Coordinates of C-alpha atoms and ligand atoms in Angstrom, one line a residue:
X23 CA 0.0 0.0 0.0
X24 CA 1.0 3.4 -0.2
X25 CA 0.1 6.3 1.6
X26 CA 0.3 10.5 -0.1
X27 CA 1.1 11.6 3.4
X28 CA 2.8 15.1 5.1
X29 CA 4.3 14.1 8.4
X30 CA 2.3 17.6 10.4
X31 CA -0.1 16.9 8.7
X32 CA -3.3 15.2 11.3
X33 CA -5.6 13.9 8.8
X34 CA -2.6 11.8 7.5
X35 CA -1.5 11.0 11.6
X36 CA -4.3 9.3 11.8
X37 CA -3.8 7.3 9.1
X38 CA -0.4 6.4 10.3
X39 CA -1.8 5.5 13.5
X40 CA -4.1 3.5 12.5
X41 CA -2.1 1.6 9.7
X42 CA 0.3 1.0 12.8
X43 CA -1.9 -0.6 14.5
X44 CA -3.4 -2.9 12.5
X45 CA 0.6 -4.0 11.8
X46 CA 0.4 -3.1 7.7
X47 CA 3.8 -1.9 6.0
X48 CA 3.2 1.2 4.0
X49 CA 5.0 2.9 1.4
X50 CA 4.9 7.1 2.0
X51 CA 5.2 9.4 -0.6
X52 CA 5.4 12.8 0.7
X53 CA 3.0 15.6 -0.6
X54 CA 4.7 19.0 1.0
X55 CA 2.0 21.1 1.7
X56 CA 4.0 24.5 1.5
X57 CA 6.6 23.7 -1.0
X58 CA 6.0 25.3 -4.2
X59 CA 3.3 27.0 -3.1
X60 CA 1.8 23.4 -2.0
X61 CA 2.5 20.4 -3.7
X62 CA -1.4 19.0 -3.3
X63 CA -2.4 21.2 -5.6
X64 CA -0.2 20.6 -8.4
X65 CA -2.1 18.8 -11.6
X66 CA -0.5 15.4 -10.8
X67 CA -1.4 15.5 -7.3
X68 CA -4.9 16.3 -8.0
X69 CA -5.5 13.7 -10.6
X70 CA -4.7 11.0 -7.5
X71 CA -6.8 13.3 -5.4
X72 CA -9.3 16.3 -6.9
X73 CA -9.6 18.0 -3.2
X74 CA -6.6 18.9 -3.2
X75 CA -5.6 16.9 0.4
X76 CA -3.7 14.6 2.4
X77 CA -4.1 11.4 2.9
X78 CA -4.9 9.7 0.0
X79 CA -4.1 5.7 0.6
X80 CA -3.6 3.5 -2.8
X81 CA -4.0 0.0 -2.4
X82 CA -1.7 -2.7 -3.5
X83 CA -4.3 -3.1 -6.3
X84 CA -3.6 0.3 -7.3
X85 CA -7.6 1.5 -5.8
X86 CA -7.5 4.8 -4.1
X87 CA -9.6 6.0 -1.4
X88 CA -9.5 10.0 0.3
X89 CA -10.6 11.1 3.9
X90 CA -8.7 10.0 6.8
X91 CA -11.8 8.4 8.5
X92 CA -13.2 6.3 4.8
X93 CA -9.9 5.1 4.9
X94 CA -9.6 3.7 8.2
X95 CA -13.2 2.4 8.0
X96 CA -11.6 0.5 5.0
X97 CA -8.4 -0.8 7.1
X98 CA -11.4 -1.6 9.1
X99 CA -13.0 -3.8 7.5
X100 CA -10.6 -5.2 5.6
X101 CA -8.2 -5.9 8.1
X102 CA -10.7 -6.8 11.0
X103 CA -8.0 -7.6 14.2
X104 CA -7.1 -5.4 16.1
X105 CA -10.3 -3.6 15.8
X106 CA -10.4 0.0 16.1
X107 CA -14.2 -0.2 16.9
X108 CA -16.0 -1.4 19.7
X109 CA -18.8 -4.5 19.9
X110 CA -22.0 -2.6 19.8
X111 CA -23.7 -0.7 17.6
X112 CA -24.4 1.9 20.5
X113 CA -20.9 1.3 21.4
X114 CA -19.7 2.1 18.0
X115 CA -21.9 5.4 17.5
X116 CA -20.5 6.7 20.7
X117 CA -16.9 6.1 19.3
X118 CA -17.5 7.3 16.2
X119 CA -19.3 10.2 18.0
X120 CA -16.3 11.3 19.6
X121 CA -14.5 11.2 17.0
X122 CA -16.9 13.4 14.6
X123 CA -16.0 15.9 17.6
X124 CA -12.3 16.7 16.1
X125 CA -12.8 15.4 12.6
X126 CA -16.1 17.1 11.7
X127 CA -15.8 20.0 14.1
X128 CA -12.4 21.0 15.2
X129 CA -10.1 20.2 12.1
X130 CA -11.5 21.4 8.9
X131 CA -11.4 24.6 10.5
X132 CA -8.2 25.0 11.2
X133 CA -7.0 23.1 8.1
X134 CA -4.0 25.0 6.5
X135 CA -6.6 26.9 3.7
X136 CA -8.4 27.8 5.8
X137 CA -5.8 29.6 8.1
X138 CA -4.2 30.5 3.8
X139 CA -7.5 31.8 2.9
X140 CA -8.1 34.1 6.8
X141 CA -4.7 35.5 6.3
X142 CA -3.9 35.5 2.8
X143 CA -7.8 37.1 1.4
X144 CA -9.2 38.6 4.6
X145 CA -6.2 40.0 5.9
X146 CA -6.6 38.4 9.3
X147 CA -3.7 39.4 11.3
X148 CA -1.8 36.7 12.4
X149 CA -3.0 37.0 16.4
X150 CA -6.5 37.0 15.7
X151 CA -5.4 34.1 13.1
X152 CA -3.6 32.4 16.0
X153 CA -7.1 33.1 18.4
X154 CA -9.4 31.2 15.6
X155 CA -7.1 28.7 16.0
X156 CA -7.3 28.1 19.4
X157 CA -11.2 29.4 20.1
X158 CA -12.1 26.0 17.9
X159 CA -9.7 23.8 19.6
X160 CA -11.3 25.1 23.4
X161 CA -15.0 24.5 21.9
X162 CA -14.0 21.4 20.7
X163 CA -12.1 20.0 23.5
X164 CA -14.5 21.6 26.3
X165 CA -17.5 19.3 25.4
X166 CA -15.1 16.3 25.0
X167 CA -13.6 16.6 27.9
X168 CA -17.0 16.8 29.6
X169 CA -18.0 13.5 27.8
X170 CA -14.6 11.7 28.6
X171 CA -14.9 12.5 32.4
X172 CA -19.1 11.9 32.5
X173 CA -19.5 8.6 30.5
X174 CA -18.6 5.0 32.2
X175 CA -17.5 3.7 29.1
X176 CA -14.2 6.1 29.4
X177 CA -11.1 4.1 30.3
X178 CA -7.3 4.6 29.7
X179 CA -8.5 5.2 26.6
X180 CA -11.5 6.8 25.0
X181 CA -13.5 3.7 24.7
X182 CA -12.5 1.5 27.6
X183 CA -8.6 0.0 27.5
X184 CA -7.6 -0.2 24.0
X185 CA -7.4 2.4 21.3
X186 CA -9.7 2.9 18.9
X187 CA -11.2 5.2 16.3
X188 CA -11.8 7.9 18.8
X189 CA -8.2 7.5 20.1
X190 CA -6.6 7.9 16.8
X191 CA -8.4 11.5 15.9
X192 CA -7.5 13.1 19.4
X193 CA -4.0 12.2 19.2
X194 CA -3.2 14.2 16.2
X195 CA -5.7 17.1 17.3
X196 CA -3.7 16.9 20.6
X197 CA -0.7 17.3 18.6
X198 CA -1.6 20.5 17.2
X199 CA -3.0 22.2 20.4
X200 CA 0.4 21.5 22.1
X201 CA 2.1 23.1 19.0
X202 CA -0.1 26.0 18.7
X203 CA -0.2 26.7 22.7
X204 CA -3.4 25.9 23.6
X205 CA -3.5 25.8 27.1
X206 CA -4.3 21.8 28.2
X207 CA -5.2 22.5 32.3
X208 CA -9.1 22.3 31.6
X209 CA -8.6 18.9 29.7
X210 CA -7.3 16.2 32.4
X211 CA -8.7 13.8 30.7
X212 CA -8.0 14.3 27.3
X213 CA -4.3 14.8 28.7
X214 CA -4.4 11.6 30.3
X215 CA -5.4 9.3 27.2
X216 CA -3.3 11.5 25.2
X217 CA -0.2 10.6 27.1
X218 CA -1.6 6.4 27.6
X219 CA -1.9 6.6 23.7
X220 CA 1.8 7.7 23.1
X221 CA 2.8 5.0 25.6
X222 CA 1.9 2.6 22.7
X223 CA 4.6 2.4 19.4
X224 CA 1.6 2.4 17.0
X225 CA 1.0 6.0 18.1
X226 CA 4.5 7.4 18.7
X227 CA 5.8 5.6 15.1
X228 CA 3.2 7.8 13.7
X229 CA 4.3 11.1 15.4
X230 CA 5.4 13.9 12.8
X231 CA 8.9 14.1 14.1
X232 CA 9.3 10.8 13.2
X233 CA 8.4 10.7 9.7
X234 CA 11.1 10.5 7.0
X235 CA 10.0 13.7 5.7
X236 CA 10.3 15.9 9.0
X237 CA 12.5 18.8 9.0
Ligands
GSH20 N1 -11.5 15.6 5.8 C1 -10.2 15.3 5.3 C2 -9.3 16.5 5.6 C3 -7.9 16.3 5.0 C4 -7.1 17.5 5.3 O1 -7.6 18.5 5.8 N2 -5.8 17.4 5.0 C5 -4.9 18.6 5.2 C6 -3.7 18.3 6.0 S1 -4.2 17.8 7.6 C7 -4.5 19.1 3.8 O2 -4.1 18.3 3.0 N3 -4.5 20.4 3.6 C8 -4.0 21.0 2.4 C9 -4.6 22.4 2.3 O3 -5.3 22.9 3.2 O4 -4.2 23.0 1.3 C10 -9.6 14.0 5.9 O5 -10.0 13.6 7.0 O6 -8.8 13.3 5.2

């Protein structure tokens, strides 16, 4: 398999985390996302990939699939053990629930056009772009912090004592709060599966820093 991939970028972590864990070797061909103005938006990129994004995972059979989640849903399936969703279909909705929280409602908007398109066509300065950064992350984080410290099915990780889908989008989101200086005192217990998940060499293999195109 081989995975169009940009070690900061999270949508990609993700990816990485999850291929990890379900112990499948991965080509990575890096896509620099600043580079020459962006390298995912350059014609051959976007024939393997119209949006314009990282990840993009090709199959050995040469299929491509976009979006960090379809593809793990795929690895999913596919690749049933370890499984990075619980028994239950309640017990999968509330997984996939908390997920949705940085996937659906925290990341796309801070996704790099985003901040490109506040600075870059609105003018934003870059505090206030710095504060939209941030404000997302705190709503985001605030009601998922409140579920991760209310609901019994919470363990060392988000879903009881192994990682799952849930796991592998706060990780990356984590990531980027740290790097941007969100302040993480309101969030014990996102702070506390954070650190459990990097504990495990699925998660810290897929950290930016050690990606073979960090700088
Ligand atoms: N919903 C997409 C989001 C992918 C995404 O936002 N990728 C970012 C990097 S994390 C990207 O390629 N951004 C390029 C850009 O904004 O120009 C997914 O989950 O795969």
């Amino acid at each position: 398999m081989k995975l169009y991939d940009y070690w900061r970028s999270s949508a990609a972590f993700r990816v990485r985390i999850a291929l990890n864990l379900k112990g499948l070797s991965y080509e990575q061909v890096s896509v620099h996302l600043v580079k020459e103005g962006g390298q995912q938006h350059s014609a051959d990129y976007k024939s393997i990939n119209p949006q314009a994004f990282v990840p993009c995972l090709v199959t050995d059979k040469g299929e491509s699939i976009t979006q960090s989640l379809a593809i793990i849903e795929y690895l999913e399936e596919t690749v049933p053990a370890p499984a990075l969703l619980p028994e239950g279909a309640l017990q999968r909705a509330r997984v996939r629930s908390l997920a949705d929280i940085v996937a659906c409602d925290i990341h796309p908007l801070n996704n790099l056009r985003v901040l490109q398109y506040l600075v870059g066509d609105l003018n934003v300065a870059s505090e206030d772009k710095n504060q939209w950064y941030n404000h997302w992350i705190y709503k985001g984080f605030d009601a998922l912090e409140i579920r991760l410290a209310q609901e019994d099915a919470t363990g060392n990780f988000c879903h009881g004592d192994t990682p799952t889908l849930a796991d592998i989008c706060l990780v990356p989101q984590v990531y980027n709060a740290l790097r941007f200086n969100c302040d993480m005192v309101s969030y014990p217990n996102i702070s506390r599966i954070n650190d459990n998940c990097l504990k495990h060499s699925a998660f810290e293999k897929a950290l930016p820093e050690n990606q073979p195109d960090a700088v």
